[in-house]
mmCIF file of C-alpha atoms and ligand atoms in Angstrom:
data_model
loop_
_atom_site.group_PDB
_atom_site.id
_atom_site.type_symbol
_atom_site.label_atom_id
_atom_site.label_comp_id
_atom_site.label_asym_id
_atom_site.label_seq_id
_atom_site.Cartn_x
_atom_site.Cartn_y
_atom_site.Cartn_z
ATOM 1 C CA UNK A 1 5.902 4.707 22.012
ATOM 2 C CA UNK A 2 2.827 5.627 20.019
ATOM 3 C CA UNK A 3 -0.506 5.730 21.932
ATOM 4 C CA UNK A 4 -2.644 4.410 19.242
ATOM 5 C CA UNK A 5 -2.354 3.073 15.764
ATOM 6 C CA UNK A 6 -5.370 2.545 13.362
ATOM 7 C CA UNK A 7 -4.916 -0.285 10.798
ATOM 8 C CA UNK A 8 -7.821 -0.193 8.190
ATOM 9 C CA UNK A 9 -8.167 -3.439 6.011
ATOM 10 C CA UNK A 10 -6.977 -5.298 9.294
ATOM 11 C CA UNK A 11 -8.667 -8.641 8.128
ATOM 12 C CA UNK A 12 -6.896 -8.764 4.964
ATOM 13 C CA UNK A 13 -3.746 -10.490 3.895
ATOM 14 C CA UNK A 14 -1.595 -7.681 4.904
ATOM 15 C CA UNK A 15 -3.612 -6.400 7.720
ATOM 16 C CA UNK A 16 -3.468 -9.728 9.429
ATOM 17 C CA UNK A 17 0.413 -9.780 8.925
ATOM 18 C CA UNK A 18 0.778 -6.285 10.423
ATOM 19 C CA UNK A 19 -1.481 -7.136 13.299
ATOM 20 C CA UNK A 20 1.148 -9.398 14.622
ATOM 21 C CA UNK A 21 4.151 -7.477 13.557
ATOM 22 C CA UNK A 22 2.885 -4.106 14.952
ATOM 23 C CA UNK A 23 1.965 -5.499 18.254
ATOM 24 C CA UNK A 24 3.636 -3.699 20.947
ATOM 25 C CA UNK A 25 4.697 -0.661 18.872
ATOM 26 C CA UNK A 26 1.767 1.360 20.003
ATOM 27 C CA UNK A 27 -0.255 1.173 23.438
ATOM 28 C CA UNK A 28 -3.225 0.355 21.302
ATOM 29 C CA UNK A 29 -3.835 -1.184 18.132
ATOM 30 C CA UNK A 30 -7.245 -0.241 16.620
ATOM 31 C CA UNK A 31 -8.099 -2.703 13.994
ATOM 32 C CA UNK A 32 -11.032 -2.097 11.425
ATOM 33 C CA UNK A 33 -12.571 -3.761 8.491
ATOM 34 C CA UNK A 34 -15.903 -4.793 7.175
ATOM 35 C CA UNK A 35 -14.732 -8.431 7.318
ATOM 36 C CA UNK A 36 -14.545 -10.540 10.572
ATOM 37 C CA UNK A 37 -11.466 -9.641 12.572
ATOM 38 C CA UNK A 38 -11.824 -12.351 15.302
ATOM 39 C CA UNK A 39 -11.174 -11.872 18.971
ATOM 40 C CA UNK A 40 -9.404 -8.789 20.154
ATOM 41 C CA UNK A 41 -6.110 -9.658 22.008
ATOM 42 C CA UNK A 42 -4.677 -7.622 24.846
ATOM 43 C CA UNK A 43 -3.852 -4.128 23.410
ATOM 44 C CA UNK A 44 -6.353 -4.396 20.558
ATOM 45 C CA UNK A 45 -9.453 -2.910 19.932
ATOM 46 C CA UNK A 46 -11.881 -3.877 16.955
ATOM 47 C CA UNK A 47 -13.842 -1.257 15.289
ATOM 48 C CA UNK A 48 -15.819 -2.943 12.388
ATOM 49 C CA UNK A 49 -16.493 0.015 9.771
ATOM 50 C CA UNK A 50 -17.378 0.156 6.076
ATOM 51 C CA UNK A 51 -14.927 3.031 4.744
ATOM 52 C CA UNK A 52 -17.592 4.320 2.465
ATOM 53 C CA UNK A 53 -19.393 5.510 5.459
ATOM 54 C CA UNK A 54 -18.361 8.917 6.405
ATOM 55 C CA UNK A 55 -19.638 9.143 9.864
ATOM 56 C CA UNK A 56 -18.234 5.845 10.986
ATOM 57 C CA UNK A 57 -14.920 6.814 9.469
ATOM 58 C CA UNK A 58 -14.883 10.013 11.429
ATOM 59 C CA UNK A 59 -15.547 8.137 14.687
ATOM 60 C CA UNK A 60 -12.946 5.557 13.792
ATOM 61 C CA UNK A 61 -10.139 7.872 13.246
ATOM 62 C CA UNK A 62 -10.795 9.764 16.693
ATOM 63 C CA UNK A 63 -7.844 9.559 19.082
ATOM 64 C CA UNK A 64 -5.505 7.830 16.689
ATOM 65 C CA UNK A 65 -2.101 9.215 16.144
ATOM 66 C CA UNK A 66 -0.963 7.015 13.410
ATOM 67 C CA UNK A 67 -2.918 5.274 10.660
ATOM 68 C CA UNK A 68 -2.074 2.454 8.229
ATOM 69 C CA UNK A 69 -4.607 2.479 5.598
ATOM 70 C CA UNK A 70 -4.820 -0.919 3.887
ATOM 71 C CA UNK A 71 -8.643 -1.180 3.556
ATOM 72 C CA UNK A 72 -10.272 -1.206 0.144
ATOM 73 C CA UNK A 73 -10.544 -3.162 -3.104
ATOM 74 C CA UNK A 74 -7.115 -4.672 -3.563
ATOM 75 C CA UNK A 75 -7.236 -6.083 -7.154
ATOM 76 C CA UNK A 76 -9.119 -5.115 -10.488
ATOM 77 C CA UNK A 77 -12.986 -5.026 -9.915
ATOM 78 C CA UNK A 78 -15.923 -3.076 -11.374
ATOM 79 C CA UNK A 79 -15.611 0.627 -11.043
ATOM 80 C CA UNK A 80 -18.820 0.919 -8.626
ATOM 81 C CA UNK A 81 -17.144 -1.469 -6.095
ATOM 82 C CA UNK A 82 -13.632 0.712 -6.476
ATOM 83 C CA UNK A 83 -15.499 3.909 -6.198
ATOM 84 C CA UNK A 84 -17.174 3.296 -2.839
ATOM 85 C CA UNK A 85 -14.094 1.689 -1.016
ATOM 86 C CA UNK A 86 -11.018 3.323 -2.725
ATOM 87 C CA UNK A 87 -12.505 6.665 -3.722
ATOM 88 C CA UNK A 88 -15.143 7.550 -1.240
ATOM 89 C CA UNK A 89 -13.219 5.558 1.422
ATOM 90 C CA UNK A 90 -10.011 7.616 1.029
ATOM 91 C CA UNK A 91 -11.931 11.059 0.892
ATOM 92 C CA UNK A 92 -13.608 9.967 4.043
ATOM 93 C CA UNK A 93 -10.243 8.915 5.685
ATOM 94 C CA UNK A 94 -8.639 12.125 5.010
ATOM 95 C CA UNK A 95 -11.454 14.320 5.876
ATOM 96 C CA UNK A 96 -11.562 12.460 9.469
ATOM 97 C CA UNK A 97 -7.794 12.859 9.687
ATOM 98 C CA UNK A 98 -8.096 16.461 9.012
ATOM 99 C CA UNK A 99 -10.802 16.818 11.908
ATOM 100 C CA UNK A 100 -8.797 14.608 14.497
ATOM 101 C CA UNK A 101 -5.500 16.313 14.377
ATOM 102 C CA UNK A 102 -3.851 14.933 11.365
ATOM 103 C CA UNK A 103 -2.239 11.806 12.619
ATOM 104 C CA UNK A 104 0.418 10.468 10.007
ATOM 105 C CA UNK A 105 -1.107 8.135 7.462
ATOM 106 C CA UNK A 106 0.972 5.309 5.640
ATOM 107 C CA UNK A 107 -1.314 5.005 2.474
ATOM 108 C CA UNK A 108 -1.155 1.438 0.728
ATOM 109 C CA UNK A 109 -0.575 2.554 -2.863
ATOM 110 C CA UNK A 110 0.389 -0.024 -5.552
ATOM 111 C CA UNK A 111 2.793 -0.684 -8.329
ATOM 112 C CA UNK A 112 -0.515 -0.709 -10.514
ATOM 113 C CA UNK A 113 -0.139 3.142 -10.693
ATOM 114 C CA UNK A 114 2.760 2.687 -13.140
ATOM 115 C CA UNK A 115 1.776 -0.732 -14.273
ATOM 116 C CA UNK A 116 2.159 -0.255 -17.945
ATOM 117 C CA UNK A 117 5.908 0.801 -17.695
ATOM 118 C CA UNK A 118 8.031 -1.627 -19.306
ATOM 119 C CA UNK A 119 10.198 -3.907 -17.081
ATOM 120 C CA UNK A 120 13.354 -2.816 -19.027
ATOM 121 C CA UNK A 121 12.526 0.817 -17.584
ATOM 122 C CA UNK A 122 14.035 1.957 -14.296
ATOM 123 C CA UNK A 123 11.763 4.286 -12.376
ATOM 124 C CA UNK A 124 12.239 7.207 -9.742
ATOM 125 C CA UNK A 125 9.698 9.144 -8.018
ATOM 126 C CA UNK A 126 9.173 11.416 -11.296
ATOM 127 C CA UNK A 127 7.867 8.592 -13.277
ATOM 128 C CA UNK A 128 4.564 9.099 -15.179
ATOM 129 C CA UNK A 129 1.423 7.489 -13.958
ATOM 130 C CA UNK A 130 0.679 4.575 -16.245
ATOM 131 C CA UNK A 131 -2.117 2.768 -14.424
ATOM 132 C CA UNK A 132 -3.057 -0.774 -15.670
ATOM 133 C CA UNK A 133 -6.694 -0.709 -14.593
ATOM 134 C CA UNK A 134 -9.477 1.113 -12.544
ATOM 135 C CA UNK A 135 -7.810 -0.229 -9.395
ATOM 136 C CA UNK A 136 -4.554 1.593 -10.215
ATOM 137 C CA UNK A 137 -6.554 4.624 -11.209
ATOM 138 C CA UNK A 138 -8.019 4.459 -7.694
ATOM 139 C CA UNK A 139 -4.477 4.390 -5.984
ATOM 140 C CA UNK A 140 -3.425 7.397 -8.244
ATOM 141 C CA UNK A 141 -6.710 9.140 -6.787
ATOM 142 C CA UNK A 142 -5.619 8.134 -3.049
ATOM 143 C CA UNK A 143 -2.088 9.606 -3.862
ATOM 144 C CA UNK A 144 -3.633 12.824 -5.101
ATOM 145 C CA UNK A 145 -6.090 13.156 -2.101
ATOM 146 C CA UNK A 146 -2.887 12.918 0.072
ATOM 147 C CA UNK A 147 -0.991 15.350 -1.743
ATOM 148 C CA UNK A 148 -3.794 18.016 -1.761
ATOM 149 C CA UNK A 149 -4.326 17.544 2.219
ATOM 150 C CA UNK A 150 -0.659 18.081 2.605
ATOM 151 C CA UNK A 151 -0.407 21.186 0.453
ATOM 152 C CA UNK A 152 -3.883 22.633 1.940
ATOM 153 C CA UNK A 153 -3.383 21.426 5.419
ATOM 154 C CA UNK A 154 -0.139 20.057 6.106
ATOM 155 C CA UNK A 155 -1.408 16.400 6.648
ATOM 156 C CA UNK A 156 1.749 13.895 6.439
ATOM 157 C CA UNK A 157 1.558 10.806 4.405
ATOM 158 C CA UNK A 158 3.711 8.087 3.149
ATOM 159 C CA UNK A 159 2.454 6.923 -0.143
ATOM 160 C CA UNK A 160 3.761 3.566 -0.486
ATOM 161 C CA UNK A 161 3.582 2.031 -3.735
ATOM 162 C CA UNK A 162 3.903 -1.663 -2.611
ATOM 163 C CA UNK A 163 5.158 -4.204 -5.189
ATOM 164 C CA UNK A 164 4.232 -7.755 -3.964
ATOM 165 C CA UNK A 165 4.254 -8.229 -0.352
ATOM 166 C CA UNK A 166 4.210 -11.922 0.599
ATOM 167 C CA UNK A 167 6.270 -14.244 2.729
ATOM 168 C CA UNK A 168 8.467 -15.000 -0.185
ATOM 169 C CA UNK A 169 9.020 -14.089 -3.806
ATOM 170 C CA UNK A 170 6.674 -16.459 -5.842
ATOM 171 C CA UNK A 171 7.476 -16.106 -9.426
ATOM 172 C CA UNK A 172 10.052 -14.275 -11.673
ATOM 173 C CA UNK A 173 8.336 -10.788 -11.849
ATOM 174 C CA UNK A 174 8.530 -10.667 -7.940
ATOM 175 C CA UNK A 175 12.459 -10.751 -8.169
ATOM 176 C CA UNK A 176 11.816 -7.002 -8.942
ATOM 177 C CA UNK A 177 8.403 -6.379 -7.046
ATOM 178 C CA UNK A 178 8.909 -8.339 -3.754
ATOM 179 C CA UNK A 179 8.548 -6.365 -0.588
ATOM 180 C CA UNK A 180 9.167 -8.549 2.527
ATOM 181 C CA UNK A 181 6.899 -8.579 5.515
ATOM 182 C CA UNK A 182 9.797 -7.264 7.750
ATOM 183 C CA UNK A 183 10.754 -4.435 5.349
ATOM 184 C CA UNK A 184 7.175 -3.196 5.043
ATOM 185 C CA UNK A 185 7.060 -3.320 9.221
ATOM 186 C CA UNK A 186 10.399 -1.382 9.199
ATOM 187 C CA UNK A 187 9.329 0.963 6.738
ATOM 188 C CA UNK A 188 6.079 1.906 8.658
ATOM 189 C CA UNK A 189 7.957 2.270 11.993
ATOM 190 C CA UNK A 190 10.294 4.546 10.240
ATOM 191 C CA UNK A 191 7.394 6.790 8.810
ATOM 192 C CA UNK A 192 5.889 7.127 12.307
ATOM 193 C CA UNK A 193 9.077 8.148 13.901
ATOM 194 C CA UNK A 194 10.875 10.154 11.077
ATOM 195 C CA UNK A 195 11.314 13.740 12.344
ATOM 196 C CA UNK A 196 9.855 15.053 8.939
ATOM 197 C CA UNK A 197 7.682 13.079 6.380
ATOM 198 C CA UNK A 198 6.010 15.482 4.174
ATOM 199 C CA UNK A 199 3.836 13.948 1.504
ATOM 200 C CA UNK A 200 6.547 11.313 0.352
ATOM 201 C CA UNK A 201 6.104 8.504 -2.453
ATOM 202 C CA UNK A 202 8.200 5.477 -1.542
ATOM 203 C CA UNK A 203 8.342 2.318 -3.526
ATOM 204 C CA UNK A 204 7.276 -0.454 -1.545
ATOM 205 C CA UNK A 205 10.041 -2.977 -2.432
ATOM 206 C CA UNK A 206 12.989 -4.839 -0.662
ATOM 207 C CA UNK A 207 16.626 -4.569 -1.320
ATOM 208 C CA UNK A 208 16.176 -6.680 -4.719
ATOM 209 C CA UNK A 209 19.283 -7.199 -6.858
ATOM 210 C CA UNK A 210 16.701 -7.120 -9.860
ATOM 211 C CA UNK A 211 14.933 -4.110 -8.716
ATOM 212 C CA UNK A 212 13.162 -1.542 -11.107
ATOM 213 C CA UNK A 213 12.537 1.375 -8.572
ATOM 214 C CA UNK A 214 14.761 3.999 -7.122
ATOM 215 C CA UNK A 215 14.099 5.526 -3.854
ATOM 216 C CA UNK A 216 16.853 7.633 -3.331
ATOM 217 C CA UNK A 217 14.586 10.825 -3.235
ATOM 218 C CA UNK A 218 13.125 9.377 0.143
ATOM 219 C CA UNK A 219 16.728 8.660 1.505
ATOM 220 C CA UNK A 220 16.199 11.572 4.123
ATOM 221 C CA UNK A 221 13.659 9.329 6.197
ATOM 222 C CA UNK A 222 16.661 6.893 6.939
ATOM 223 C CA UNK A 223 15.047 3.704 5.880
ATOM 224 C CA UNK A 224 16.841 0.817 4.485
ATOM 225 C CA UNK A 225 15.204 -2.357 3.409
ATOM 226 C CA UNK A 226 17.252 -5.488 3.962
ATOM 227 C CA UNK A 227 15.923 -8.535 2.415
ATOM 228 C CA UNK A 228 16.613 -9.666 -1.195
ATOM 229 C CA UNK A 229 14.535 -11.622 -3.580
ATOM 230 C CA UNK A 230 17.939 -12.998 -4.999
ATOM 231 C CA UNK A 231 18.085 -15.270 -2.146
ATOM 232 C CA UNK A 232 15.163 -17.181 -3.297
ATOM 233 C CA UNK A 233 16.083 -17.579 -7.168
ATOM 234 C CA UNK A 234 16.770 -21.224 -6.839
ATOM 235 C CA UNK A 235 13.412 -22.091 -5.535
ATOM 236 C CA UNK A 236 11.609 -20.123 -8.099
ATOM 237 C CA UNK A 237 13.860 -21.711 -10.866
ATOM 238 C CA UNK A 238 12.778 -25.144 -9.593
ATOM 239 C CA UNK A 239 9.118 -24.384 -9.549
ATOM 240 C CA UNK A 240 8.039 -21.566 -11.887
ATOM 241 C CA UNK A 241 8.615 -21.877 -15.635
ATOM 242 C CA UNK A 242 10.192 -18.943 -17.333
ATOM 243 C CA UNK A 243 7.465 -16.697 -18.935
ATOM 244 C CA UNK A 244 8.071 -15.800 -22.913
ATOM 245 C CA UNK A 245 9.281 -12.368 -23.463
ATOM 246 C CA UNK A 246 5.797 -11.241 -24.753
ATOM 247 C CA UNK A 247 3.784 -12.487 -21.833
ATOM 248 C CA UNK A 248 2.326 -9.813 -19.779
ATOM 249 C CA UNK A 249 4.090 -10.978 -16.768
ATOM 250 C CA UNK A 250 7.380 -10.765 -18.145
ATOM 251 C CA UNK A 251 6.845 -7.408 -20.362
ATOM 252 C CA UNK A 252 5.147 -4.848 -18.002
ATOM 253 C CA UNK A 253 5.728 -3.771 -14.607
ATOM 254 C CA UNK A 254 2.152 -4.378 -13.558
ATOM 255 C CA UNK A 255 2.422 -7.817 -14.885
ATOM 256 C CA UNK A 256 -0.902 -9.935 -15.649
ATOM 257 C CA UNK A 257 -2.996 -6.806 -14.388
ATOM 258 C CA UNK A 258 -2.253 -5.268 -17.802
ATOM 259 C CA UNK A 259 -4.199 -8.374 -19.224
ATOM 260 C CA UNK A 260 -7.507 -7.569 -17.116
ATOM 261 C CA UNK A 261 -10.565 -6.357 -19.067
ATOM 262 C CA UNK A 262 -12.529 -3.309 -17.811
ATOM 263 C CA UNK A 263 -14.848 -5.208 -15.539
ATOM 264 C CA UNK A 264 -18.713 -4.363 -15.753
ATOM 265 C CA UNK A 265 -21.203 -6.085 -13.466
HETATM 266 P P1 NAI B 1 -6.794 -7.716 0.976
HETATM 267 O O1 NAI B 1 -7.858 -7.672 -0.179
HETATM 268 O O2 NAI B 1 -6.362 -8.894 1.483
HETATM 269 O O3 NAI B 1 -7.437 -6.964 2.183
HETATM 270 C C1 NAI B 1 -8.106 -5.643 2.076
HETATM 271 C C2 NAI B 1 -9.158 -5.476 3.126
HETATM 272 O O4 NAI B 1 -10.038 -4.315 3.181
HETATM 273 C C3 NAI B 1 -10.219 -6.736 3.278
HETATM 274 O O5 NAI B 1 -10.007 -7.345 4.416
HETATM 275 C C4 NAI B 1 -11.401 -6.275 2.990
HETATM 276 O O6 NAI B 1 -12.475 -6.747 3.745
HETATM 277 C C5 NAI B 1 -11.246 -4.430 3.388
HETATM 278 N N1 NAI B 1 -12.198 -3.674 2.765
HETATM 279 C C6 NAI B 1 -12.648 -3.732 1.542
HETATM 280 N N2 NAI B 1 -13.510 -2.866 1.250
HETATM 281 C C7 NAI B 1 -13.760 -2.265 2.363
HETATM 282 C C8 NAI B 1 -14.659 -1.158 2.995
HETATM 283 N N3 NAI B 1 -15.633 -0.728 2.110
HETATM 284 N N4 NAI B 1 -14.664 -0.849 4.232
HETATM 285 C C9 NAI B 1 -13.742 -1.384 4.977
HETATM 286 N N5 NAI B 1 -12.817 -2.346 4.709
HETATM 287 C C10 NAI B 1 -12.916 -2.964 3.318
HETATM 288 O O7 NAI B 1 -5.611 -6.905 0.453
HETATM 289 P P2 NAI B 1 -4.110 -6.945 0.789
HETATM 290 O O8 NAI B 1 -3.186 -7.696 0.094
HETATM 291 O O9 NAI B 1 -4.011 -7.152 2.316
HETATM 292 O O10 NAI B 1 -3.690 -5.251 0.738
HETATM 293 C C11 NAI B 1 -3.612 -4.472 1.503
HETATM 294 C C12 NAI B 1 -3.604 -3.124 0.981
HETATM 295 O O11 NAI B 1 -2.425 -2.984 0.276
HETATM 296 C C13 NAI B 1 -4.734 -2.935 -0.292
HETATM 297 O O12 NAI B 1 -5.162 -1.513 -0.227
HETATM 298 C C14 NAI B 1 -3.934 -3.271 -1.432
HETATM 299 O O13 NAI B 1 -4.429 -2.466 -2.691
HETATM 300 C C15 NAI B 1 -2.387 -2.569 -1.130
HETATM 301 N N6 NAI B 1 -1.532 -3.149 -1.945
HETATM 302 C C16 NAI B 1 -1.235 -4.638 -1.412
HETATM 303 C C17 NAI B 1 -0.355 -5.499 -2.195
HETATM 304 C C18 NAI B 1 0.199 -6.776 -1.827
HETATM 305 O O14 NAI B 1 1.117 -7.386 -2.397
HETATM 306 N N7 NAI B 1 -0.477 -7.349 -0.944
HETATM 307 C C19 NAI B 1 0.410 -4.884 -3.276
HETATM 308 C C20 NAI B 1 0.088 -3.408 -3.748
HETATM 309 C C21 NAI B 1 -0.844 -2.587 -2.755
HETATM 310 C C1 15L B 2 -1.338 -5.246 -5.881
HETATM 311 O O1 15L B 2 -1.637 -4.072 -5.709
HETATM 312 C C2 15L B 2 -2.374 -6.428 -5.182
HETATM 313 O O2 15L B 2 -3.030 -5.737 -4.242
HETATM 314 C C3 15L B 2 -1.789 -7.544 -4.853
HETATM 315 O O3 15L B 2 -2.714 -8.411 -4.702
HETATM 316 C C4 15L B 2 -0.730 -8.007 -5.856
HETATM 317 O O4 15L B 2 -1.409 -8.650 -7.118
HETATM 318 C C5 15L B 2 0.296 -7.111 -6.126
HETATM 319 O O5 15L B 2 -0.494 -5.758 -6.472
HETATM 320 C C6 15L B 2 1.329 -7.456 -7.347
HETATM 321 O O6 15L B 2 1.492 -6.572 -8.296
HETATM 322 O O7 15L B 2 2.153 -8.430 -7.074
#
């Protein structure tokens, strides 16, 4: 049993889901966000914090023995917004972790680090970065900071390139990218209890028949996703039109993100 797990971005879509699923997995869940976190339940402590504030993040990480780092900008936005939350935020988090005993970090990276790879390609951990926007670039920055802190200080991290984490796959692309909520939860538990983690990239996808990503380099962790998007094909076929082969959603692994403009505001 861990003593205290910190979840950043706890008011977001995945944060709200993991707040429920990780309940009881540590004596205390410390939940943080800039958005409203509601009321604390038993075994929870709420610590509002802006990730771009280095002093606040230093206090936030104190006394935690595991961190699930979800907080930040989660889609394509202006560089200024991404810079504050995803670049400075990650720097602040890793500096705080270094200062406070180097708790393991599950870093919520994204498939948008490799979004311009074609859907006909099969990728393993050696795949070249091909970000599909500044959001994807910021996740590459996060992965690089994690790598730096592992090599320099021994800070362990799981770099989870999440595909699409939703209750059910919602469209044809998600037959490959779907990451079930239960599989994400079991991965986090595995990461926190593995004898050795290092700084390991893990494709965040379920055991999908139609997957694009090979996790065999991470087999040493002993994690096995169990859900399969193929169980939902009939529902998708009944509700979602099949996209044309030249539409971004059917062409690139990052789907419609490859159609995003560079956003300036
Ligand atoms: P979300 O946008 O619903 O949640 C992100 C949370 O971060 C929000 O509650 C927001 O208030 C908070 N946040 C933003 N800026 C902040 C700051 N400066 N300081 C503190 N908190 C801040 O995103 P979601 O879907 O829950 O994703 C969680 C993480 O997983 C994100 O890092 C996202 O990039 C990553 N991810 C999610 C995927 C998915 O399928 N949901 C796919 C790939 C990656
Ligand atoms: C992501 O990185 C986003 O955070 C999420 O909202 C989804 O769009 C997901 O990727 C996806 O590619 O489906």
